[in-house]
mmCIF file with all atom_site columns, C-alpha atoms and ligand atoms in Angstrom:
data_model
loop_
_atom_site.group_PDB
_atom_site.id
_atom_site.type_symbol
_atom_site.label_atom_id
_atom_site.label_alt_id
_atom_site.label_comp_id
_atom_site.label_asym_id
_atom_site.label_entity_id
_atom_site.label_seq_id
_atom_site.pdbx_PDB_ins_code
_atom_site.Cartn_x
_atom_site.Cartn_y
_atom_site.Cartn_z
_atom_site.occupancy
_atom_site.B_iso_or_equiv
_atom_site.pdbx_formal_charge
_atom_site.auth_seq_id
_atom_site.auth_comp_id
_atom_site.auth_asym_id
_atom_site.auth_atom_id
_atom_site.pdbx_PDB_model_num
ATOM   1   C CA  . UNK F 1 1   ? -90.697  -258.075 -9.958  1.00 65.00 ? 1   UNK F CA  1
ATOM   2   C CA  . UNK F 1 2   ? -89.152  -254.771 -9.845  1.00 63.00 ? 2   UNK F CA  1
ATOM   3   C CA  . UNK F 1 3   ? -85.670  -254.446 -7.539  1.00 76.00 ? 3   UNK F CA  1
ATOM   4   C CA  . UNK F 1 4   ? -85.348  -251.305 -6.688  1.00 90.00 ? 4   UNK F CA  1
ATOM   5   C CA  . UNK F 1 5   ? -87.531  -248.886 -5.284  1.00 94.00 ? 5   UNK F CA  1
ATOM   6   C CA  . UNK F 1 6   ? -89.574  -246.388 -6.851  1.00 96.00 ? 6   UNK F CA  1
ATOM   7   C CA  . UNK F 1 7   ? -91.324  -243.272 -6.601  1.00 97.00 ? 7   UNK F CA  1
ATOM   8   C CA  . UNK F 1 8   ? -93.806  -242.043 -9.235  1.00 98.00 ? 8   UNK F CA  1
ATOM   9   C CA  . UNK F 1 9   ? -93.453  -238.157 -10.610 1.00 98.00 ? 9   UNK F CA  1
ATOM   10  C CA  . UNK F 1 10  ? -96.936  -236.995 -12.759 1.00 98.00 ? 10  UNK F CA  1
ATOM   11  C CA  . UNK F 1 11  ? -95.767  -236.682 -15.510 1.00 98.00 ? 11  UNK F CA  1
ATOM   12  C CA  . UNK F 1 12  ? -99.336  -236.291 -17.614 1.00 98.00 ? 12  UNK F CA  1
ATOM   13  C CA  . UNK F 1 13  ? -102.436 -235.332 -15.375 1.00 98.00 ? 13  UNK F CA  1
ATOM   14  C CA  . UNK F 1 14  ? -105.364 -237.239 -16.992 1.00 98.00 ? 14  UNK F CA  1
ATOM   15  C CA  . UNK F 1 15  ? -107.658 -233.985 -17.767 1.00 98.00 ? 15  UNK F CA  1
ATOM   16  C CA  . UNK F 1 16  ? -104.515 -233.433 -20.025 1.00 98.00 ? 16  UNK F CA  1
ATOM   17  C CA  . UNK F 1 17  ? -104.781 -237.304 -21.918 1.00 98.00 ? 17  UNK F CA  1
ATOM   18  C CA  . UNK F 1 18  ? -108.595 -236.626 -21.545 1.00 98.00 ? 18  UNK F CA  1
ATOM   19  C CA  . UNK F 1 19  ? -108.412 -233.311 -23.729 1.00 98.00 ? 19  UNK F CA  1
ATOM   20  C CA  . UNK F 1 20  ? -105.926 -234.520 -26.136 1.00 98.00 ? 20  UNK F CA  1
ATOM   21  C CA  . UNK F 1 21  ? -108.087 -237.737 -26.599 1.00 98.00 ? 21  UNK F CA  1
ATOM   22  C CA  . UNK F 1 22  ? -111.260 -235.517 -27.501 1.00 98.00 ? 22  UNK F CA  1
ATOM   23  C CA  . UNK F 1 23  ? -109.017 -233.223 -30.028 1.00 98.00 ? 23  UNK F CA  1
ATOM   24  C CA  . UNK F 1 24  ? -107.409 -236.498 -31.554 1.00 98.00 ? 24  UNK F CA  1
ATOM   25  C CA  . UNK F 1 25  ? -110.595 -238.068 -32.114 1.00 97.00 ? 25  UNK F CA  1
ATOM   26  C CA  . UNK F 1 26  ? -112.446 -235.400 -33.751 1.00 97.00 ? 26  UNK F CA  1
ATOM   27  C CA  . UNK F 1 27  ? -109.458 -235.557 -36.201 1.00 97.00 ? 27  UNK F CA  1
ATOM   28  C CA  . UNK F 1 28  ? -109.518 -239.825 -36.679 1.00 98.00 ? 28  UNK F CA  1
ATOM   29  C CA  . UNK F 1 29  ? -112.989 -239.782 -37.531 1.00 96.00 ? 29  UNK F CA  1
ATOM   30  C CA  . UNK F 1 30  ? -112.729 -236.833 -39.747 1.00 96.00 ? 30  UNK F CA  1
ATOM   31  C CA  . UNK F 1 31  ? -109.870 -239.522 -41.644 1.00 97.00 ? 31  UNK F CA  1
ATOM   32  C CA  . UNK F 1 32  ? -112.617 -241.969 -41.894 1.00 97.00 ? 32  UNK F CA  1
ATOM   33  C CA  . UNK F 1 33  ? -115.967 -240.670 -42.528 1.00 93.00 ? 33  UNK F CA  1
ATOM   34  C CA  . UNK F 1 34  ? -116.252 -242.684 -45.272 1.00 93.00 ? 34  UNK F CA  1
ATOM   35  C CA  . UNK F 1 35  ? -115.934 -245.550 -43.919 1.00 94.00 ? 35  UNK F CA  1
ATOM   36  C CA  . UNK F 1 36  ? -118.733 -247.932 -42.823 1.00 91.00 ? 36  UNK F CA  1
ATOM   37  C CA  . UNK F 1 37  ? -116.822 -249.874 -39.911 1.00 89.00 ? 37  UNK F CA  1
ATOM   38  C CA  . UNK F 1 38  ? -113.428 -249.096 -38.539 1.00 97.00 ? 38  UNK F CA  1
ATOM   39  C CA  . UNK F 1 39  ? -111.633 -251.774 -37.283 1.00 98.00 ? 39  UNK F CA  1
ATOM   40  C CA  . UNK F 1 40  ? -109.622 -249.955 -34.308 1.00 98.00 ? 40  UNK F CA  1
ATOM   41  C CA  . UNK F 1 41  ? -106.466 -252.328 -32.981 1.00 98.00 ? 41  UNK F CA  1
ATOM   42  C CA  . UNK F 1 42  ? -104.817 -251.768 -29.691 1.00 98.00 ? 42  UNK F CA  1
ATOM   43  C CA  . UNK F 1 43  ? -101.776 -253.464 -29.530 1.00 98.00 ? 43  UNK F CA  1
ATOM   44  C CA  . UNK F 1 44  ? -101.758 -255.587 -26.687 1.00 97.00 ? 44  UNK F CA  1
ATOM   45  C CA  . UNK F 1 45  ? -100.904 -254.830 -23.083 1.00 96.00 ? 45  UNK F CA  1
ATOM   46  C CA  . UNK F 1 46  ? -99.791  -251.213 -22.787 1.00 97.00 ? 46  UNK F CA  1
ATOM   47  C CA  . UNK F 1 47  ? -103.365 -249.763 -25.095 1.00 98.00 ? 47  UNK F CA  1
ATOM   48  C CA  . UNK F 1 48  ? -105.985 -251.521 -23.734 1.00 98.00 ? 48  UNK F CA  1
ATOM   49  C CA  . UNK F 1 49  ? -106.608 -247.905 -21.704 1.00 98.00 ? 49  UNK F CA  1
ATOM   50  C CA  . UNK F 1 50  ? -106.110 -246.286 -23.935 1.00 98.00 ? 50  UNK F CA  1
ATOM   51  C CA  . UNK F 1 51  ? -108.633 -247.637 -26.384 1.00 98.00 ? 51  UNK F CA  1
ATOM   52  C CA  . UNK F 1 52  ? -111.078 -247.823 -25.380 1.00 98.00 ? 52  UNK F CA  1
ATOM   53  C CA  . UNK F 1 53  ? -111.146 -244.408 -24.113 1.00 98.00 ? 53  UNK F CA  1
ATOM   54  C CA  . UNK F 1 54  ? -110.691 -243.500 -27.929 1.00 98.00 ? 54  UNK F CA  1
ATOM   55  C CA  . UNK F 1 55  ? -113.533 -245.970 -28.992 1.00 98.00 ? 55  UNK F CA  1
ATOM   56  C CA  . UNK F 1 56  ? -115.813 -244.254 -26.581 1.00 98.00 ? 56  UNK F CA  1
ATOM   57  C CA  . UNK F 1 57  ? -114.706 -240.511 -28.070 1.00 97.00 ? 57  UNK F CA  1
ATOM   58  C CA  . UNK F 1 58  ? -114.799 -241.466 -31.722 1.00 96.00 ? 58  UNK F CA  1
ATOM   59  C CA  . UNK F 1 59  ? -117.788 -240.408 -33.246 1.00 92.00 ? 59  UNK F CA  1
ATOM   60  C CA  . UNK F 1 60  ? -118.004 -243.454 -36.381 1.00 94.00 ? 60  UNK F CA  1
ATOM   61  C CA  . UNK F 1 61  ? -119.212 -247.245 -36.223 1.00 96.00 ? 61  UNK F CA  1
ATOM   62  C CA  . UNK F 1 62  ? -115.933 -249.212 -34.802 1.00 97.00 ? 62  UNK F CA  1
ATOM   63  C CA  . UNK F 1 63  ? -114.730 -252.902 -34.124 1.00 97.00 ? 63  UNK F CA  1
ATOM   64  C CA  . UNK F 1 64  ? -112.669 -253.495 -31.939 1.00 98.00 ? 64  UNK F CA  1
ATOM   65  C CA  . UNK F 1 65  ? -109.914 -256.059 -32.301 1.00 98.00 ? 65  UNK F CA  1
ATOM   66  C CA  . UNK F 1 66  ? -106.313 -256.843 -29.944 1.00 98.00 ? 66  UNK F CA  1
ATOM   67  C CA  . UNK F 1 67  ? -102.928 -257.529 -31.496 1.00 98.00 ? 67  UNK F CA  1
ATOM   68  C CA  . UNK F 1 68  ? -100.022 -258.967 -29.179 1.00 97.00 ? 68  UNK F CA  1
ATOM   69  C CA  . UNK F 1 69  ? -96.569  -258.167 -30.075 1.00 93.00 ? 69  UNK F CA  1
ATOM   70  C CA  . UNK F 1 70  ? -93.237  -258.975 -27.517 1.00 86.00 ? 70  UNK F CA  1
ATOM   71  C CA  . UNK F 1 71  ? -92.293  -256.566 -26.264 1.00 62.00 ? 71  UNK F CA  1
ATOM   72  C CA  . UNK F 1 72  ? -90.084  -256.305 -22.856 1.00 49.00 ? 72  UNK F CA  1
ATOM   73  C CA  . UNK F 1 73  ? -90.298  -258.918 -20.747 1.00 48.00 ? 73  UNK F CA  1
ATOM   74  C CA  . UNK F 1 74  ? -89.347  -257.521 -17.180 1.00 46.00 ? 74  UNK F CA  1
ATOM   75  C CA  . UNK F 1 75  ? -86.917  -255.004 -18.950 1.00 51.00 ? 75  UNK F CA  1
ATOM   76  C CA  . UNK F 1 76  ? -86.201  -251.710 -18.750 1.00 52.00 ? 76  UNK F CA  1
ATOM   77  C CA  . UNK F 1 77  ? -84.799  -251.821 -22.962 1.00 55.00 ? 77  UNK F CA  1
ATOM   78  C CA  . UNK F 1 78  ? -86.771  -252.536 -26.017 1.00 53.00 ? 78  UNK F CA  1
ATOM   79  C CA  . UNK F 1 79  ? -86.053  -256.025 -28.208 1.00 54.00 ? 79  UNK F CA  1
ATOM   80  C CA  . UNK F 1 80  ? -85.298  -255.591 -31.966 1.00 69.00 ? 80  UNK F CA  1
ATOM   81  C CA  . UNK F 1 81  ? -87.188  -258.682 -31.991 1.00 74.00 ? 81  UNK F CA  1
ATOM   82  C CA  . UNK F 1 82  ? -90.678  -258.693 -32.399 1.00 84.00 ? 82  UNK F CA  1
ATOM   83  C CA  . UNK F 1 83  ? -93.179  -261.660 -32.289 1.00 88.00 ? 83  UNK F CA  1
ATOM   84  C CA  . UNK F 1 84  ? -96.983  -261.594 -32.296 1.00 93.00 ? 84  UNK F CA  1
ATOM   85  C CA  . UNK F 1 85  ? -98.018  -264.092 -29.317 1.00 95.00 ? 85  UNK F CA  1
ATOM   86  C CA  . UNK F 1 86  ? -101.781 -262.913 -30.143 1.00 97.00 ? 86  UNK F CA  1
ATOM   87  C CA  . UNK F 1 87  ? -102.948 -262.201 -33.907 1.00 98.00 ? 87  UNK F CA  1
ATOM   88  C CA  . UNK F 1 88  ? -105.719 -260.915 -34.497 1.00 98.00 ? 88  UNK F CA  1
ATOM   89  C CA  . UNK F 1 89  ? -109.342 -262.213 -34.438 1.00 97.00 ? 89  UNK F CA  1
ATOM   90  C CA  . UNK F 1 90  ? -111.032 -260.602 -37.344 1.00 94.00 ? 90  UNK F CA  1
ATOM   91  C CA  . UNK F 1 91  ? -109.533 -260.661 -41.427 1.00 97.00 ? 91  UNK F CA  1
ATOM   92  C CA  . UNK F 1 92  ? -108.609 -256.508 -42.100 1.00 98.00 ? 92  UNK F CA  1
ATOM   93  C CA  . UNK F 1 93  ? -108.346 -257.168 -46.166 1.00 98.00 ? 93  UNK F CA  1
ATOM   94  C CA  . UNK F 1 94  ? -109.911 -254.146 -47.633 1.00 97.00 ? 94  UNK F CA  1
ATOM   95  C CA  . UNK F 1 95  ? -110.902 -252.751 -43.883 1.00 97.00 ? 95  UNK F CA  1
ATOM   96  C CA  . UNK F 1 96  ? -109.693 -249.306 -43.107 1.00 98.00 ? 96  UNK F CA  1
ATOM   97  C CA  . UNK F 1 97  ? -108.197 -250.158 -40.024 1.00 98.00 ? 97  UNK F CA  1
ATOM   98  C CA  . UNK F 1 98  ? -106.403 -248.101 -37.275 1.00 98.00 ? 98  UNK F CA  1
ATOM   99  C CA  . UNK F 1 99  ? -103.802 -249.417 -35.370 1.00 98.00 ? 99  UNK F CA  1
ATOM   100 C CA  . UNK F 1 100 ? -103.917 -248.169 -31.522 1.00 98.00 ? 100 UNK F CA  1
ATOM   101 C CA  . UNK F 1 101 ? -99.873  -248.596 -29.692 1.00 98.00 ? 101 UNK F CA  1
ATOM   102 C CA  . UNK F 1 102 ? -99.603  -246.449 -25.843 1.00 98.00 ? 102 UNK F CA  1
ATOM   103 C CA  . UNK F 1 103 ? -95.501  -245.854 -26.929 1.00 97.00 ? 103 UNK F CA  1
ATOM   104 C CA  . UNK F 1 104 ? -93.538  -245.564 -29.394 1.00 97.00 ? 104 UNK F CA  1
ATOM   105 C CA  . UNK F 1 105 ? -89.740  -245.916 -28.330 1.00 96.00 ? 105 UNK F CA  1
ATOM   106 C CA  . UNK F 1 106 ? -87.373  -247.260 -30.607 1.00 94.00 ? 106 UNK F CA  1
ATOM   107 C CA  . UNK F 1 107 ? -89.900  -247.802 -33.446 1.00 95.00 ? 107 UNK F CA  1
ATOM   108 C CA  . UNK F 1 108 ? -89.692  -251.506 -33.623 1.00 94.00 ? 108 UNK F CA  1
ATOM   109 C CA  . UNK F 1 109 ? -92.680  -253.507 -32.015 1.00 95.00 ? 109 UNK F CA  1
ATOM   110 C CA  . UNK F 1 110 ? -94.948  -250.329 -34.715 1.00 96.00 ? 110 UNK F CA  1
ATOM   111 C CA  . UNK F 1 111 ? -92.578  -250.547 -37.855 1.00 95.00 ? 111 UNK F CA  1
ATOM   112 C CA  . UNK F 1 112 ? -93.543  -254.492 -37.637 1.00 94.00 ? 112 UNK F CA  1
ATOM   113 C CA  . UNK F 1 113 ? -97.004  -255.091 -36.668 1.00 97.00 ? 113 UNK F CA  1
ATOM   114 C CA  . UNK F 1 114 ? -98.145  -252.558 -40.132 1.00 97.00 ? 114 UNK F CA  1
ATOM   115 C CA  . UNK F 1 115 ? -95.734  -254.017 -42.245 1.00 96.00 ? 115 UNK F CA  1
ATOM   116 C CA  . UNK F 1 116 ? -97.414  -257.617 -41.140 1.00 96.00 ? 116 UNK F CA  1
ATOM   117 C CA  . UNK F 1 117 ? -100.592 -255.587 -41.206 1.00 98.00 ? 117 UNK F CA  1
ATOM   118 C CA  . UNK F 1 118 ? -100.140 -253.843 -44.653 1.00 98.00 ? 118 UNK F CA  1
ATOM   119 C CA  . UNK F 1 119 ? -98.612  -257.535 -46.627 1.00 98.00 ? 119 UNK F CA  1
ATOM   120 C CA  . UNK F 1 120 ? -103.470 -258.053 -45.323 1.00 98.00 ? 120 UNK F CA  1
ATOM   121 C CA  . UNK F 1 121 ? -104.322 -255.432 -48.217 1.00 98.00 ? 121 UNK F CA  1
ATOM   122 C CA  . UNK F 1 122 ? -106.406 -253.754 -46.267 1.00 98.00 ? 122 UNK F CA  1
ATOM   123 C CA  . UNK F 1 123 ? -107.869 -250.343 -47.890 1.00 97.00 ? 123 UNK F CA  1
ATOM   124 C CA  . UNK F 1 124 ? -106.244 -247.733 -45.734 1.00 98.00 ? 124 UNK F CA  1
ATOM   125 C CA  . UNK F 1 125 ? -104.231 -248.244 -42.566 1.00 98.00 ? 125 UNK F CA  1
ATOM   126 C CA  . UNK F 1 126 ? -103.395 -245.147 -40.030 1.00 98.00 ? 126 UNK F CA  1
ATOM   127 C CA  . UNK F 1 127 ? -101.366 -245.816 -36.626 1.00 98.00 ? 127 UNK F CA  1
ATOM   128 C CA  . UNK F 1 128 ? -101.249 -243.420 -33.288 1.00 98.00 ? 128 UNK F CA  1
ATOM   129 C CA  . UNK F 1 129 ? -99.684  -243.749 -31.019 1.00 98.00 ? 129 UNK F CA  1
ATOM   130 C CA  . UNK F 1 130 ? -100.612 -242.036 -27.149 1.00 98.00 ? 130 UNK F CA  1
ATOM   131 C CA  . UNK F 1 131 ? -96.448  -241.445 -26.704 1.00 98.00 ? 131 UNK F CA  1
ATOM   132 C CA  . UNK F 1 132 ? -93.817  -240.627 -28.618 1.00 98.00 ? 132 UNK F CA  1
ATOM   133 C CA  . UNK F 1 133 ? -90.149  -241.399 -27.917 1.00 98.00 ? 133 UNK F CA  1
ATOM   134 C CA  . UNK F 1 134 ? -88.823  -239.644 -31.050 1.00 97.00 ? 134 UNK F CA  1
ATOM   135 C CA  . UNK F 1 135 ? -85.045  -239.339 -29.323 1.00 97.00 ? 135 UNK F CA  1
ATOM   136 C CA  . UNK F 1 136 ? -85.199  -243.276 -28.773 1.00 94.00 ? 136 UNK F CA  1
ATOM   137 C CA  . UNK F 1 137 ? -85.991  -243.990 -32.511 1.00 95.00 ? 137 UNK F CA  1
ATOM   138 C CA  . UNK F 1 138 ? -84.433  -247.183 -34.464 1.00 94.00 ? 138 UNK F CA  1
ATOM   139 C CA  . UNK F 1 139 ? -86.907  -247.824 -37.293 1.00 94.00 ? 139 UNK F CA  1
ATOM   140 C CA  . UNK F 1 140 ? -88.452  -245.776 -39.644 1.00 95.00 ? 140 UNK F CA  1
ATOM   141 C CA  . UNK F 1 141 ? -92.098  -245.036 -39.057 1.00 95.00 ? 141 UNK F CA  1
ATOM   142 C CA  . UNK F 1 142 ? -94.095  -242.539 -37.189 1.00 96.00 ? 142 UNK F CA  1
ATOM   143 C CA  . UNK F 1 143 ? -97.081  -242.870 -35.754 1.00 98.00 ? 143 UNK F CA  1
ATOM   144 C CA  . UNK F 1 144 ? -99.430  -240.883 -37.884 1.00 98.00 ? 144 UNK F CA  1
ATOM   145 C CA  . UNK F 1 145 ? -101.704 -239.187 -34.902 1.00 98.00 ? 145 UNK F CA  1
ATOM   146 C CA  . UNK F 1 146 ? -98.883  -238.973 -31.432 1.00 98.00 ? 146 UNK F CA  1
ATOM   147 C CA  . UNK F 1 147 ? -101.123 -237.813 -27.835 1.00 98.00 ? 147 UNK F CA  1
ATOM   148 C CA  . UNK F 1 148 ? -98.063  -236.585 -26.711 1.00 98.00 ? 148 UNK F CA  1
ATOM   149 C CA  . UNK F 1 149 ? -94.468  -236.272 -27.868 1.00 98.00 ? 149 UNK F CA  1
ATOM   150 C CA  . UNK F 1 150 ? -92.554  -237.404 -24.573 1.00 98.00 ? 150 UNK F CA  1
ATOM   151 C CA  . UNK F 1 151 ? -87.967  -237.058 -23.027 1.00 98.00 ? 151 UNK F CA  1
ATOM   152 C CA  . UNK F 1 152 ? -85.905  -240.691 -22.428 1.00 97.00 ? 152 UNK F CA  1
ATOM   153 C CA  . UNK F 1 153 ? -87.576  -241.901 -19.740 1.00 96.00 ? 153 UNK F CA  1
ATOM   154 C CA  . UNK F 1 154 ? -89.340  -244.751 -18.211 1.00 97.00 ? 154 UNK F CA  1
ATOM   155 C CA  . UNK F 1 155 ? -92.731  -243.629 -17.904 1.00 98.00 ? 155 UNK F CA  1
ATOM   156 C CA  . UNK F 1 156 ? -95.850  -245.159 -16.503 1.00 98.00 ? 156 UNK F CA  1
ATOM   157 C CA  . UNK F 1 157 ? -99.589  -245.578 -15.941 1.00 98.00 ? 157 UNK F CA  1
ATOM   158 C CA  . UNK F 1 158 ? -103.122 -245.551 -18.279 1.00 98.00 ? 158 UNK F CA  1
ATOM   159 C CA  . UNK F 1 159 ? -102.099 -248.345 -19.004 1.00 98.00 ? 159 UNK F CA  1
ATOM   160 C CA  . UNK F 1 160 ? -98.874  -248.581 -19.420 1.00 98.00 ? 160 UNK F CA  1
ATOM   161 C CA  . UNK F 1 161 ? -96.841  -250.780 -16.809 1.00 97.00 ? 161 UNK F CA  1
ATOM   162 C CA  . UNK F 1 162 ? -92.706  -251.845 -15.441 1.00 96.00 ? 162 UNK F CA  1
ATOM   163 C CA  . UNK F 1 163 ? -92.857  -254.809 -14.285 1.00 94.00 ? 163 UNK F CA  1
ATOM   164 C CA  . UNK F 1 164 ? -96.667  -255.259 -14.741 1.00 95.00 ? 164 UNK F CA  1
ATOM   165 C CA  . UNK F 1 165 ? -96.747  -253.226 -12.436 1.00 96.00 ? 165 UNK F CA  1
ATOM   166 C CA  . UNK F 1 166 ? -98.561  -249.386 -12.240 1.00 98.00 ? 166 UNK F CA  1
ATOM   167 C CA  . UNK F 1 167 ? -101.043 -250.313 -15.137 1.00 98.00 ? 167 UNK F CA  1
ATOM   168 C CA  . UNK F 1 168 ? -103.609 -248.585 -13.424 1.00 98.00 ? 168 UNK F CA  1
ATOM   169 C CA  . UNK F 1 169 ? -102.880 -245.208 -12.224 1.00 98.00 ? 169 UNK F CA  1
ATOM   170 C CA  . UNK F 1 170 ? -105.828 -242.643 -14.308 1.00 98.00 ? 170 UNK F CA  1
ATOM   171 C CA  . UNK F 1 171 ? -102.012 -240.167 -15.256 1.00 98.00 ? 171 UNK F CA  1
ATOM   172 C CA  . UNK F 1 172 ? -99.009  -241.016 -17.366 1.00 98.00 ? 172 UNK F CA  1
ATOM   173 C CA  . UNK F 1 173 ? -95.979  -240.898 -14.275 1.00 98.00 ? 173 UNK F CA  1
ATOM   174 C CA  . UNK F 1 174 ? -92.138  -240.525 -14.521 1.00 98.00 ? 174 UNK F CA  1
ATOM   175 C CA  . UNK F 1 175 ? -90.149  -243.661 -12.263 1.00 97.00 ? 175 UNK F CA  1
ATOM   176 C CA  . UNK F 1 176 ? -87.675  -242.397 -10.531 1.00 96.00 ? 176 UNK F CA  1
ATOM   177 C CA  . UNK F 1 177 ? -85.042  -244.678 -8.194  1.00 95.00 ? 177 UNK F CA  1
ATOM   178 C CA  . UNK F 1 178 ? -84.974  -244.180 -4.733  1.00 95.00 ? 178 UNK F CA  1
ATOM   179 C CA  . UNK F 1 179 ? -81.801  -246.111 -4.370  1.00 90.00 ? 179 UNK F CA  1
ATOM   180 C CA  . UNK F 1 180 ? -78.460  -244.720 -5.173  1.00 72.00 ? 180 UNK F CA  1
ATOM   181 C CA  . UNK F 1 181 ? -77.605  -247.935 -8.212  1.00 66.00 ? 181 UNK F CA  1
HETATM 182 P P1  . IMP S 2 .   ? -90.811  -249.976 -29.214 1.00 95.54 ? 201 IMP S P1  1
HETATM 183 O O1  . IMP S 2 .   ? -90.604  -251.364 -30.138 1.00 95.54 ? 201 IMP S O1  1
HETATM 184 O O2  . IMP S 2 .   ? -89.134  -249.650 -28.868 1.00 95.54 ? 201 IMP S O2  1
HETATM 185 O O3  . IMP S 2 .   ? -90.954  -249.017 -29.829 1.00 95.54 ? 201 IMP S O3  1
HETATM 186 O O4  . IMP S 2 .   ? -91.444  -250.307 -27.941 1.00 95.54 ? 201 IMP S O4  1
HETATM 187 C C1  . IMP S 2 .   ? -92.409  -250.088 -28.333 1.00 95.54 ? 201 IMP S C1  1
HETATM 188 C C2  . IMP S 2 .   ? -92.971  -250.509 -26.477 1.00 95.54 ? 201 IMP S C2  1
HETATM 189 O O5  . IMP S 2 .   ? -92.052  -250.374 -25.246 1.00 95.54 ? 201 IMP S O5  1
HETATM 190 C C3  . IMP S 2 .   ? -94.047  -249.743 -26.236 1.00 95.54 ? 201 IMP S C3  1
HETATM 191 O O6  . IMP S 2 .   ? -95.561  -250.010 -26.826 1.00 95.54 ? 201 IMP S O6  1
HETATM 192 C C4  . IMP S 2 .   ? -94.288  -249.932 -24.783 1.00 95.54 ? 201 IMP S C4  1
HETATM 193 O O7  . IMP S 2 .   ? -95.072  -251.578 -24.310 1.00 95.54 ? 201 IMP S O7  1
HETATM 194 C C5  . IMP S 2 .   ? -92.619  -250.788 -24.101 1.00 95.54 ? 201 IMP S C5  1
HETATM 195 N N1  . IMP S 2 .   ? -92.371  -249.580 -23.547 1.00 95.54 ? 201 IMP S N1  1
HETATM 196 C C6  . IMP S 2 .   ? -91.684  -248.877 -23.723 1.00 95.54 ? 201 IMP S C6  1
HETATM 197 N N2  . IMP S 2 .   ? -91.517  -246.945 -23.708 1.00 95.54 ? 201 IMP S N2  1
HETATM 198 C C7  . IMP S 2 .   ? -91.759  -247.977 -22.811 1.00 95.54 ? 201 IMP S C7  1
HETATM 199 C C8  . IMP S 2 .   ? -91.991  -247.155 -21.089 1.00 95.54 ? 201 IMP S C8  1
HETATM 200 O O8  . IMP S 2 .   ? -91.349  -245.976 -20.780 1.00 95.54 ? 201 IMP S O8  1
HETATM 201 N N3  . IMP S 2 .   ? -92.536  -247.588 -19.988 1.00 95.54 ? 201 IMP S N3  1
HETATM 202 C C9  . IMP S 2 .   ? -92.927  -249.041 -19.864 1.00 95.54 ? 201 IMP S C9  1
HETATM 203 N N4  . IMP S 2 .   ? -93.455  -249.364 -21.349 1.00 95.54 ? 201 IMP S N4  1
HETATM 204 C C10 . IMP S 2 .   ? -92.168  -248.253 -22.616 1.00 95.54 ? 201 IMP S C10 1
#
């Protein structure tokens, strides 16, 4: 449970997100137009809303799988050590794969996951992140598609949490603490 009181200021509306997903899905469908079945891999848990909306906009045959890498726990700082908590169900050798991330922050999570999946020899491996905080980057990685670049703010909503809260907000909002600490 967060210990400090906070409010959430809307940063990206549900309408803006939907419009951007429509644009991105056209580019993705083009990139994978020669694919008979795309494997869309959601990184749990933050991407679950994004992947649900994205695959419904994709005019392609898709299979959906999930992978969970360790993340922040209940703190607001990223850890450099990335562990796989839940692996894919299916093999991806020779397959076309799209990895779906909620936010690329330091980039360590996506960097690690990409290394792991590349070693399994997919035919094509691409990445999409709903949000990117480029000013926070530590690992040498950039998603192939990004929904929105944002400043260094802690955000919630649309699948993204603060200490497991606020994932069910339909928009992306930034956390603003209302005490002095
Ligand atoms: P990275 O490894 O530092 O790029 O961190 C990626 C993960 O940290 C994301 O998938 C999120 O789960 C989490 N994260 C990064 N920034 C935020 C934020 O502003 N709010 C909530 N979670 C975040």
